[in-house]
Amino acid sequence: NAGVTQTPKFQVLKTGQSMTLQCAQDMNHNSMYWYRQDPGMGLRLIYYSASEGTTDKGEVPNGYNVSRLNKREFSLRLESAAPSQTSVYFCASSEGGARSYEQYFGPGTRLTVT
Amino acid sequence: GNSVTQMEGPVTLSEEAFLTINCTYTATGYPSLFWYVQYPGEGLQLLLKATKADDKGSNKGFEATYRKETTSFHLEKGSVQVSDSAVYFCALLNFGNEKLTFGTGTRLTIIP
């Protein structure tokens, strides 16, 4: 039981390049989330998916797109990376509904945009 | 809207010291409150929770009491260990809303 897995662990991009961060969970959870973590800012929600086939914007969605490929997988895409997107990105999942508070986090992806 | 305010860090304590990390919140209605912990190099994990006023959440020697009158949820531990070194996040969730609101985190370092 791997929990929440994320790839890659580290990535360096040049401004304007694109990339997709992958996330998968094996807990049969309904809801999945993408956060970014910046010093002094805590965690901020980028996008979330309450169920397969649905996605909603969080606090900081600009510059990102997401795909809930199936119940297990939730990817985050940067179409044209900017230095302001340098951050640590976390994927999380939960059962959803009344148990949305109990989120399980992946180990994170450290992204640097130069 | 919802917001969570945590005490500024970093906090450095000696082993076996008493710990308090302050957390206050602003929210509509009656939110549930949580503490998450992030150990070095890892993602966050739920430490404890309280779902209504006067509830006390506890886990691994940590405690926090949901105080509606002061809109607070301070984290305490009577005797900290080196292994408690981590970043601690206070968070809230409103009923019917699936999105957690996190504080900025407090980095705790325990020295032997």
Coordinates of C-alpha atoms in Angstrom, one line a residue:
Chain A
N1 CA 0.0 0.0 0.0
A2 CA 2.0 3.0 -1.3
G3 CA -0.5 5.7 -0.3
V4 CA 0.0 8.8 -2.4
T5 CA 2.9 8.8 -4.9
Q6 CA 4.2 11.8 -6.9
T7 CA 6.6 12.1 -9.8
P8 CA 9.0 13.6 -10.3
K9 CA 10.7 14.4 -6.9
F10 CA 12.7 17.3 -8.4
Q11 CA 12.5 19.3 -11.6
V12 CA 14.2 22.3 -13.0
L13 CA 12.5 24.1 -15.9
K14 CA 13.4 27.2 -17.9
T15 CA 10.9 30.0 -18.2
G16 CA 8.3 29.1 -20.8
Q17 CA 8.7 25.3 -20.7
S18 CA 5.8 23.1 -19.9
M19 CA 5.6 20.0 -17.7
T20 CA 3.1 17.7 -16.0
L21 CA 3.3 16.6 -12.4
Q22 CA 1.8 13.2 -11.8
C23 CA 0.0 12.0 -8.7
A24 CA -1.6 8.6 -7.9
Q25 CA -3.3 7.2 -4.8
D26 CA -4.1 3.6 -4.0
M27 CA -6.6 4.1 -1.2
N28 CA -9.7 4.3 -3.3
H29 CA -10.2 7.9 -2.2
N30 CA -12.9 10.0 -3.9
S31 CA -11.2 13.4 -3.5
M32 CA -7.8 14.6 -4.6
Y33 CA -6.0 17.9 -4.3
W34 CA -3.0 19.9 -5.5
Y35 CA -1.3 22.4 -3.2
R36 CA 1.8 24.5 -3.4
Q37 CA 4.0 25.3 -0.4
D38 CA 6.0 28.5 -0.3
P39 CA 8.0 29.9 2.6
G40 CA 5.9 32.1 4.9
M41 CA 2.7 31.3 3.0
G42 CA 1.8 27.8 4.2
L43 CA -0.1 25.5 1.9
R44 CA -2.3 27.0 -0.8
L45 CA -4.8 25.0 -2.7
I46 CA -4.4 25.1 -6.5
Y47 CA -7.1 22.8 -7.7
Y48 CA -9.1 19.9 -6.3
S49 CA -11.3 17.1 -7.6
A50 CA -14.2 15.9 -5.4
S51 CA -14.8 12.9 -7.6
E52 CA -13.7 11.3 -10.9
G53 CA -14.7 13.6 -13.7
T54 CA -14.9 16.8 -11.7
T55 CA -12.4 19.5 -10.9
D56 CA -12.6 22.9 -9.2
K57 CA -10.4 25.9 -8.7
G58 CA -8.7 26.5 -5.4
E59 CA -7.1 29.6 -4.1
V60 CA -4.3 30.0 -6.7
P61 CA -5.3 28.3 -10.0
N62 CA -3.8 30.8 -12.5
G63 CA -1.1 29.2 -14.7
Y64 CA -2.1 25.7 -13.9
N65 CA -4.4 23.0 -15.4
V66 CA -5.5 19.7 -14.0
S67 CA -6.8 16.4 -15.2
R68 CA -8.6 13.7 -13.1
L69 CA -7.6 10.9 -15.4
N70 CA -9.5 8.2 -13.3
K71 CA -10.2 7.7 -9.7
R72 CA -6.5 7.0 -8.9
E73 CA -4.7 9.7 -10.8
F74 CA -4.8 13.5 -10.7
S75 CA -2.2 15.4 -12.8
L76 CA -1.1 19.1 -12.6
R77 CA 0.1 20.8 -15.8
L78 CA 2.1 24.0 -16.1
E79 CA 1.7 25.1 -19.7
S80 CA 4.3 27.9 -19.7
A81 CA 6.4 27.9 -16.5
A82 CA 7.3 31.2 -14.8
P83 CA 9.8 31.9 -12.0
S84 CA 6.8 32.6 -9.7
Q85 CA 5.9 29.0 -9.9
T86 CA 9.1 27.9 -8.2
S87 CA 7.7 26.0 -5.2
V88 CA 7.1 22.6 -3.6
Y89 CA 4.0 20.9 -4.9
F90 CA 2.0 18.4 -2.9
C91 CA -0.7 16.1 -4.0
A92 CA -3.2 14.8 -1.4
S93 CA -6.3 12.6 -1.3
S94 CA -9.2 12.0 1.1
E95 CA -12.3 10.0 1.3
G96 CA -14.2 13.2 0.7
G97 CA -17.5 14.4 2.1
A98 CA -17.5 14.3 5.9
R99 CA -14.0 13.0 6.0
S100 CA -12.5 15.6 3.7
Y101 CA -10.4 16.9 6.6
E102 CA -8.3 13.7 6.8
Q103 CA -6.0 14.3 3.8
Y104 CA -3.1 12.0 2.9
F105 CA -0.2 13.8 1.3
G106 CA 2.4 12.6 -1.1
P107 CA 6.2 13.4 -0.6
G108 CA 6.1 16.5 -2.8
T109 CA 7.8 17.7 -6.0
R110 CA 10.4 20.5 -5.7
L111 CA 10.2 22.6 -8.8
T112 CA 12.6 25.4 -9.8
V113 CA 11.9 27.7 -12.7
T114 CA 14.9 29.7 -13.9
Chain B
G1 CA -13.8 34.2 4.5
N2 CA -11.9 31.6 6.5
S3 CA -8.4 32.2 7.8
V4 CA -5.9 30.7 10.3
T5 CA -3.2 32.6 12.1
Q6 CA -0.3 30.8 13.8
M7 CA 2.5 32.1 15.9
E8 CA 5.6 33.1 14.0
G9 CA 8.5 30.7 14.1
P10 CA 10.9 29.2 14.2
V11 CA 10.6 27.9 17.7
T12 CA 13.6 26.2 19.4
L13 CA 13.3 24.3 22.6
S14 CA 15.4 22.0 24.7
E15 CA 14.4 18.4 25.1
E16 CA 11.8 17.8 27.8
A17 CA 10.6 21.5 27.7
F18 CA 6.9 22.4 27.6
L19 CA 5.6 23.3 24.1
T20 CA 2.8 25.7 23.1
I21 CA 2.1 26.8 19.5
N22 CA -0.6 29.3 19.2
C23 CA -3.4 29.1 16.6
T24 CA -6.4 31.4 16.2
Y25 CA -9.0 31.3 13.4
T26 CA -11.7 33.3 11.7
A27 CA -14.5 31.4 10.1
T28 CA -18.3 31.5 9.5
G29 CA -20.3 28.9 11.3
Y30 CA -18.8 26.2 13.3
P31 CA -15.6 24.8 11.7
S32 CA -13.7 21.7 12.6
L33 CA -10.1 22.3 13.6
F34 CA -6.9 20.3 13.0
W35 CA -3.2 20.1 13.5
Y36 CA -1.1 18.7 10.8
V37 CA 2.7 17.9 11.1
Q38 CA 5.3 17.8 8.4
Y39 CA 8.5 15.9 9.2
P40 CA 11.7 16.8 7.2
G41 CA 11.4 15.7 3.6
E42 CA 7.9 14.4 3.9
G43 CA 4.3 15.4 3.2
L44 CA 1.9 16.6 5.8
Q45 CA 0.1 14.1 8.1
L46 CA -2.9 14.6 10.4
L47 CA -1.8 14.9 14.0
L48 CA -5.1 15.6 15.8
K49 CA -8.6 17.0 15.4
A50 CA -11.5 18.6 17.2
T51 CA -14.9 18.9 15.6
K52 CA -16.9 21.0 18.1
A53 CA -16.4 23.6 20.9
D54 CA -14.6 22.3 24.0
D55 CA -13.5 19.1 22.3
K56 CA -9.9 18.1 23.1
G57 CA -7.9 16.4 20.3
S58 CA -4.9 14.4 21.4
N59 CA -2.3 12.2 19.8
K60 CA 1.4 11.2 20.5
G61 CA 1.4 13.3 23.6
F62 CA 0.1 16.4 21.9
E63 CA -3.1 18.1 22.8
A64 CA -5.3 21.0 21.6
T65 CA -8.6 22.2 22.9
Y66 CA -11.2 23.9 20.6
R67 CA -12.0 27.2 22.4
K68 CA -15.0 28.9 20.6
E69 CA -15.0 31.9 23.0
T70 CA -11.4 32.8 22.0
T71 CA -11.5 31.3 18.5
S72 CA -8.3 29.4 19.4
F73 CA -6.8 25.9 19.0
H74 CA -3.4 26.0 20.7
L75 CA -1.1 23.0 20.4
E76 CA 0.6 21.8 23.6
K77 CA 2.9 19.0 24.7
G78 CA 4.3 18.6 28.2
S79 CA 7.7 17.2 27.4
V80 CA 9.1 17.5 23.8
Q81 CA 11.6 15.1 22.2
V82 CA 14.1 15.6 19.5
S83 CA 11.9 13.5 17.2
D84 CA 9.2 16.2 17.5
S85 CA 11.2 18.5 15.4
A86 CA 9.0 19.3 12.4
V87 CA 6.7 22.0 10.9
Y88 CA 3.3 22.2 12.5
F89 CA 0.2 23.5 10.6
C90 CA -3.1 24.5 12.1
A91 CA -6.1 24.1 9.7
L92 CA -9.8 24.4 9.6
L93 CA -12.7 23.0 7.6
N94 CA -16.2 24.3 7.4
F95 CA -19.1 21.9 7.3
G96 CA -20.2 21.2 3.8
N97 CA -16.9 22.5 2.4
E98 CA -14.2 20.1 1.3
K99 CA -11.3 22.6 1.3
L100 CA -9.0 22.8 4.2
T101 CA -7.6 26.3 5.1
F102 CA -4.1 26.1 6.5
G103 CA -2.0 28.5 8.6
T104 CA 1.5 29.4 7.5
G105 CA 3.1 26.7 9.6
T106 CA 5.5 26.9 12.6
R107 CA 8.9 25.3 12.5
L108 CA 9.9 23.6 15.7
T109 CA 13.4 22.5 16.5
I110 CA 14.2 20.5 19.6
I111 CA 17.8 20.4 20.8
P112 CA 19.2 17.6 23.0

